[in-house]
Short mmCIF file of C-alpha atoms in Angstrom, two decimals:
data_model
loop_
_atom_site.label_atom_id
_atom_site.label_comp_id
_atom_site.label_asym_id
_atom_site.label_seq_id
_atom_site.Cartn_x
_atom_site.Cartn_y
_atom_site.Cartn_z
CA MET A 6 -74.63 -99.48 -206.54
CA ALA A 7 -74.83 -101.83 -203.98
CA CYS A 8 -75.70 -104.57 -204.87
CA LEU A 9 -75.00 -107.89 -203.58
CA SER A 10 -72.20 -110.72 -205.15
CA PRO A 11 -73.59 -114.01 -205.47
CA SER A 12 -71.40 -115.06 -202.73
CA GLN A 13 -72.97 -112.29 -200.45
CA PHE A 14 -76.37 -113.40 -201.72
CA GLN A 15 -75.58 -116.84 -200.67
CA LYS A 16 -74.40 -116.20 -197.18
CA PHE A 17 -77.57 -114.25 -196.66
CA GLN A 18 -79.58 -117.40 -197.31
CA LYS A 19 -77.21 -119.40 -195.40
CA GLU A 20 -77.37 -117.61 -192.07
CA GLY A 21 -79.94 -115.01 -191.96
CA PHE A 22 -78.11 -112.18 -191.75
CA LEU A 23 -75.11 -110.29 -193.61
CA VAL A 24 -73.04 -106.92 -192.61
CA LEU A 25 -72.54 -105.08 -195.13
CA GLU A 26 -69.89 -102.28 -193.83
CA GLY A 27 -69.58 -99.23 -195.15
CA PHE A 28 -73.08 -98.92 -196.74
CA LEU A 29 -73.47 -95.56 -195.25
CA SER A 30 -71.18 -92.66 -194.85
CA VAL A 31 -70.25 -90.58 -192.25
CA ASP A 32 -72.19 -87.61 -193.69
CA GLU A 33 -75.60 -89.51 -193.73
CA CYS A 34 -74.90 -91.03 -190.20
CA GLU A 35 -74.63 -87.49 -188.90
CA ALA A 36 -77.70 -86.27 -191.03
CA MET A 37 -79.75 -88.38 -189.36
CA LYS A 38 -78.16 -88.23 -185.90
CA GLN A 39 -78.81 -84.60 -186.37
CA ARG A 40 -82.45 -84.74 -187.18
CA ILE A 41 -83.15 -87.46 -184.49
CA GLY A 42 -81.43 -84.58 -181.64
CA GLU A 43 -84.10 -81.93 -183.87
CA ILE A 44 -87.05 -84.54 -183.26
CA VAL A 45 -85.66 -85.38 -179.44
CA ALA A 46 -85.53 -81.19 -178.81
CA GLU A 47 -89.41 -81.05 -179.89
CA MET A 48 -90.51 -84.01 -178.17
CA ASP A 49 -93.84 -83.30 -176.20
CA VAL A 50 -95.41 -86.68 -174.40
CA PRO A 51 -98.26 -86.02 -172.80
CA LEU A 52 -98.04 -87.86 -169.39
CA HIS A 53 -100.34 -90.55 -169.63
CA CYS A 54 -98.10 -91.64 -172.82
CA ARG A 55 -95.19 -92.30 -171.12
CA THR A 56 -94.63 -95.71 -172.29
CA GLU A 57 -91.40 -97.36 -171.27
CA PHE A 58 -90.32 -99.96 -173.47
CA SER A 59 -89.61 -103.28 -173.13
CA THR A 60 -88.65 -107.01 -175.02
CA GLN A 61 -89.64 -109.04 -171.51
CA GLU A 62 -92.75 -110.79 -172.37
CA GLU A 63 -94.56 -109.78 -169.04
CA GLU A 64 -93.79 -106.23 -169.41
CA GLN A 65 -94.15 -105.84 -172.97
CA LEU A 66 -97.79 -107.05 -172.52
CA GLN A 67 -98.45 -104.94 -169.71
CA ALA A 68 -97.14 -102.06 -170.79
CA GLN A 69 -97.49 -101.77 -174.17
CA GLY A 70 -100.55 -104.63 -175.14
CA SER A 71 -102.94 -101.90 -172.73
CA THR A 72 -101.97 -98.58 -174.44
CA ASP A 73 -103.03 -96.84 -177.29
CA TYR A 74 -100.12 -94.87 -177.94
CA PHE A 75 -98.45 -98.24 -179.01
CA LEU A 76 -100.90 -100.14 -180.71
CA SER A 77 -102.02 -96.91 -182.84
CA SER A 78 -98.01 -95.45 -183.71
CA GLY A 79 -97.84 -97.98 -186.57
CA ASP A 80 -98.21 -94.55 -189.05
CA LYS A 81 -96.68 -92.03 -186.31
CA ILE A 82 -93.63 -90.80 -184.83
CA ARG A 83 -94.12 -91.65 -181.35
CA PHE A 84 -91.33 -91.67 -178.45
CA PHE A 85 -91.14 -94.79 -176.01
CA PHE A 86 -88.56 -94.87 -172.99
CA GLU A 87 -86.14 -97.14 -170.67
CA LYS A 88 -87.32 -98.80 -167.37
CA GLY A 89 -86.92 -96.35 -164.51
CA VAL A 90 -86.68 -92.96 -166.08
CA PHE A 91 -90.18 -91.79 -164.82
CA ASP A 92 -91.06 -90.93 -161.04
CA LYS A 93 -94.77 -92.69 -160.03
CA LYS A 94 -96.10 -89.07 -161.77
CA GLY A 95 -94.34 -89.63 -164.76
CA ASN A 96 -92.09 -87.02 -164.53
CA PHE A 97 -88.50 -87.53 -165.69
CA LEU A 98 -85.75 -89.03 -162.98
CA VAL A 99 -82.93 -88.04 -166.29
CA PRO A 100 -82.56 -85.47 -168.68
CA PRO A 101 -85.51 -86.24 -171.73
CA GLU A 102 -82.87 -87.24 -174.06
CA LYS A 103 -81.18 -89.97 -172.41
CA SER A 104 -84.08 -91.64 -171.79
CA ILE A 105 -85.90 -92.25 -174.78
CA ASN A 106 -85.53 -96.43 -175.48
CA LYS A 107 -87.33 -96.21 -179.12
CA ILE A 108 -89.01 -93.84 -181.80
CA GLY A 109 -91.33 -95.31 -184.06
CA HIS A 110 -93.14 -96.70 -186.51
CA ALA A 111 -93.13 -94.51 -189.51
CA LEU A 112 -90.54 -92.23 -189.86
CA HIS A 113 -89.70 -93.52 -193.01
CA ALA A 114 -92.62 -91.58 -193.93
CA HIS A 115 -93.60 -88.71 -191.86
CA ASP A 116 -89.64 -87.12 -191.99
CA PRO A 117 -88.21 -86.26 -194.84
CA VAL A 118 -84.36 -87.35 -194.01
CA PHE A 119 -85.63 -90.54 -193.18
CA ARG A 120 -87.96 -90.96 -196.05
CA SER A 121 -84.91 -90.11 -198.27
CA VAL A 122 -83.01 -92.51 -196.76
CA THR A 123 -84.83 -95.09 -196.43
CA HIS A 124 -85.86 -94.69 -200.29
CA SER A 125 -82.34 -93.97 -201.44
CA PRO A 126 -80.98 -95.39 -204.62
CA LYS A 127 -78.42 -97.81 -202.64
CA VAL A 128 -81.52 -99.21 -200.70
CA GLN A 129 -83.46 -99.40 -203.22
CA ALA A 130 -80.83 -101.58 -205.88
CA LEU A 131 -79.76 -103.46 -203.13
CA VAL A 132 -83.15 -104.91 -202.23
CA ARG A 133 -83.74 -104.96 -205.91
CA SER A 134 -80.26 -107.62 -206.35
CA LEU A 135 -82.53 -109.64 -203.20
CA GLY A 136 -84.65 -110.60 -205.57
CA LEU A 137 -87.57 -108.51 -204.03
CA GLN A 138 -90.54 -107.40 -206.80
CA MET A 139 -92.68 -105.44 -204.43
CA PRO A 140 -91.45 -104.53 -201.26
CA VAL A 141 -93.44 -102.02 -199.26
CA VAL A 142 -92.02 -100.41 -195.80
CA VAL A 143 -93.79 -101.74 -193.14
CA GLN A 144 -91.96 -99.74 -190.29
CA SER A 145 -89.39 -97.85 -188.67
CA MET A 146 -87.10 -97.10 -185.39
CA TYR A 147 -84.54 -95.37 -184.54
CA ILE A 148 -83.31 -97.14 -181.58
CA PHE A 149 -80.50 -95.27 -178.87
CA LYS A 150 -79.32 -97.88 -176.71
CA GLN A 151 -78.81 -95.04 -174.06
CA PRO A 152 -75.14 -95.48 -172.10
CA HIS A 153 -75.43 -96.98 -169.04
CA PHE A 154 -79.13 -98.45 -169.15
CA GLY A 155 -79.88 -99.41 -172.65
CA GLY A 156 -81.60 -102.42 -171.89
CA GLU A 157 -81.28 -105.64 -173.16
CA VAL A 158 -83.26 -106.97 -175.78
CA SER A 159 -84.10 -110.33 -175.39
CA PRO A 160 -83.51 -113.08 -178.38
CA HIS A 161 -86.70 -113.37 -180.97
CA GLN A 162 -87.72 -113.43 -184.28
CA ASP A 163 -88.57 -110.29 -186.02
CA ALA A 164 -91.69 -111.86 -187.70
CA SER A 165 -93.20 -112.75 -184.55
CA PHE A 166 -93.96 -108.83 -184.33
CA LEU A 167 -94.53 -108.69 -187.90
CA TYR A 168 -96.31 -112.25 -190.06
CA THR A 169 -97.41 -113.06 -193.16
CA GLU A 170 -98.21 -115.86 -194.84
CA PRO A 171 -96.57 -117.63 -196.38
CA LEU A 172 -92.93 -116.55 -194.45
CA GLY A 173 -90.29 -115.39 -195.48
CA ARG A 174 -91.33 -111.72 -196.42
CA VAL A 175 -89.80 -109.88 -194.16
CA LEU A 176 -86.80 -108.44 -194.24
CA GLY A 177 -85.09 -106.42 -191.59
CA MET A 178 -82.87 -103.23 -193.09
CA TRP A 179 -80.28 -102.38 -189.47
CA MET A 180 -78.43 -99.15 -189.85
CA ALA A 181 -75.41 -98.71 -187.33
CA LEU A 182 -75.51 -94.87 -186.54
CA GLU A 183 -72.49 -95.36 -184.38
CA ASP A 184 -69.89 -98.69 -183.81
CA ALA A 185 -71.89 -101.16 -182.38
CA THR A 186 -69.79 -103.18 -180.20
CA LEU A 187 -69.30 -106.34 -177.82
CA GLY A 188 -69.27 -103.11 -174.98
CA ASN A 189 -72.33 -101.20 -176.18
CA GLY A 190 -74.89 -103.91 -177.39
CA CYS A 191 -74.23 -105.11 -180.74
CA LEU A 192 -76.56 -107.11 -182.30
CA TRP A 193 -75.94 -111.25 -181.70
CA PHE A 194 -77.51 -113.85 -183.97
CA ILE A 195 -77.92 -117.34 -184.37
CA PRO A 196 -76.99 -118.39 -187.79
CA GLY A 197 -78.80 -120.36 -189.99
CA SER A 198 -82.22 -120.03 -186.96
CA HIS A 199 -84.42 -118.54 -189.88
CA THR A 200 -85.31 -121.89 -191.08
CA SER A 201 -87.31 -123.57 -188.87
CA GLY A 202 -90.46 -121.22 -188.81
CA VAL A 203 -91.64 -118.89 -185.51
CA SER A 204 -92.01 -120.27 -182.11
CA ARG A 205 -94.35 -117.53 -181.05
CA ARG A 206 -96.85 -114.94 -182.07
CA MET A 207 -97.81 -111.32 -180.96
CA ILE A 208 -101.57 -111.21 -181.66
CA ARG A 209 -103.91 -107.66 -181.57
CA ALA A 210 -107.09 -108.58 -179.81
CA PRO A 211 -110.31 -107.60 -181.43
CA ALA A 212 -111.20 -103.92 -180.48
CA GLY A 213 -113.09 -103.59 -177.10
CA SER A 214 -111.93 -107.12 -175.76
CA GLY A 215 -110.02 -106.25 -173.44
CA PRO A 216 -105.74 -106.45 -173.29
CA GLY A 217 -104.56 -104.84 -176.30
CA THR A 218 -102.16 -108.29 -177.92
CA SER A 219 -101.12 -111.41 -176.27
CA PHE A 220 -98.21 -114.01 -177.07
CA LEU A 221 -99.46 -117.52 -179.14
CA GLY A 222 -96.46 -119.84 -178.55
CA SER A 223 -93.31 -118.78 -176.59
CA GLU A 224 -89.74 -118.36 -176.81
CA PRO A 225 -87.65 -121.84 -176.82
CA ASP A 226 -84.66 -121.91 -173.77
CA ARG A 227 -82.26 -121.03 -176.42
CA ASP A 228 -78.07 -122.39 -175.58
CA SER A 229 -76.76 -118.89 -175.32
CA SER A 230 -73.21 -120.70 -176.75
CA LEU A 231 -75.24 -121.01 -180.45
CA PHE A 232 -75.14 -116.66 -180.15
CA VAL A 233 -72.63 -114.74 -182.44
CA PRO A 234 -71.78 -111.47 -181.44
CA THR A 235 -71.94 -109.50 -185.01
CA PRO A 236 -70.07 -105.71 -183.90
CA VAL A 237 -69.88 -103.50 -186.61
CA GLN A 238 -68.90 -99.86 -187.42
CA ARG A 239 -70.62 -96.77 -187.96
CA GLY A 240 -72.20 -96.53 -191.63
CA ALA A 241 -72.51 -100.51 -191.35
CA LEU A 242 -75.92 -102.08 -192.89
CA VAL A 243 -76.80 -104.98 -191.43
CA LEU A 244 -79.08 -107.35 -193.24
CA ILE A 245 -81.92 -109.73 -190.98
CA HIS A 246 -84.50 -112.39 -192.18
CA GLY A 247 -87.91 -112.05 -190.85
CA GLU A 248 -87.62 -115.28 -189.04
CA VAL A 249 -83.33 -114.90 -187.96
CA VAL A 250 -83.16 -115.77 -184.08
CA HIS A 251 -81.68 -112.31 -182.90
CA LYS A 252 -80.89 -110.39 -179.49
CA SER A 253 -78.97 -107.76 -177.71
CA GLU A 254 -77.36 -106.79 -174.26
CA GLN A 255 -77.55 -104.10 -172.10
CA ASN A 256 -75.87 -101.45 -173.11
CA LEU A 257 -73.18 -100.96 -169.60
CA SER A 258 -70.80 -98.44 -171.90
CA ASP A 259 -70.02 -95.15 -171.66
CA HIS A 260 -71.36 -94.36 -175.41
CA SER A 261 -75.17 -94.79 -176.71
CA ARG A 262 -75.37 -97.25 -179.61
CA GLN A 263 -77.83 -95.32 -181.63
CA ALA A 264 -79.39 -97.25 -185.33
CA TYR A 265 -81.76 -96.47 -187.86
CA THR A 266 -83.46 -99.56 -188.91
CA PHE A 267 -86.83 -101.00 -191.26
CA HIS A 268 -88.52 -103.41 -192.16
CA LEU A 269 -89.79 -104.37 -195.46
CA MET A 270 -92.02 -106.88 -196.51
CA GLU A 271 -92.36 -108.42 -199.89
CA ALA A 272 -96.10 -107.78 -201.29
CA ALA A 273 -96.40 -109.30 -204.27
CA GLY A 274 -98.33 -113.25 -203.06
CA THR A 275 -98.55 -112.23 -199.26
CA VAL A 276 -100.72 -111.71 -196.99
CA TRP A 277 -100.13 -109.54 -193.67
CA SER A 278 -101.64 -111.12 -191.18
CA PRO A 279 -104.78 -109.22 -190.09
CA GLU A 280 -103.79 -110.27 -186.43
CA ASN A 281 -100.51 -108.19 -186.65
CA TRP A 282 -100.17 -105.54 -183.38
CA LEU A 283 -99.22 -102.82 -187.08
CA GLN A 284 -101.88 -101.92 -189.90
CA PRO A 285 -101.86 -100.30 -192.36
CA THR A 286 -103.94 -97.40 -192.39
CA ALA A 287 -106.28 -95.19 -194.88
CA GLU A 288 -103.91 -92.05 -194.12
CA LEU A 289 -101.00 -94.48 -194.44
CA PRO A 290 -100.82 -97.74 -196.51
CA PHE A 291 -97.59 -99.27 -196.63
CA PRO A 292 -95.75 -97.26 -199.27
CA ALA A 293 -93.74 -99.05 -201.86
CA LEU A 294 -90.02 -99.10 -201.58
CA TYR A 295 -89.48 -99.03 -205.29
CA SER A 296 -89.93 -95.50 -206.68
#
């Protein structure tokens, strides 16, 4: 089974991320890509819900913070789009399947293909070897990183959006379904940056009190030379500590960089912040990873 060796565990503890090449088979990657193709083909997004996804702070607050479509996506399968793919009326300027930035945030709960990958025996074994007692799945996303205009993701910590007390309880599982290269926007990390807390938090406003979200604190200017590129092959799993700083560049290549990613929280002795944008619902409490 996919258990971490002591040296891998140590490396993850020290650097805040770890690459496990060959975690998924080619067939597993293809099954997810095929299933997402079916989901996209059936996609029907009302005009008023056509949300462009951005990670630039001002745009992020404007586009997502004001939209229920984003804020209520925690227990649904919803579609988020790249910048510049709609005209003024919200009609597509490029083929819809080339326009999507990501699909989130509950593929793991509502789709049998993604549920079976998320809860697979090898994922469970890996997470047990990391010492998690009561992991729950808090969200999932399918990221497209489209050729030529897959947008950059600015430097951030996942715990800014998925905040817990104490910190250190959130783990990202990022699965490459296609090769992630320097050209098509692979992940970049600052090794060891997971040890100094969280520099900003995205806070959900109380219902009925104006804009949906705001930020507390801000991302510091980070020296770009601190970032280490992390290209991986199709089938790799990247473990991402909730507080490690990471980013990805725009995809200017001819090849997409599709990935499936989900976040776990160690629920034992942990408080999920009631101010996080994403909240468990009566319809979908955070599902336990272990079966």
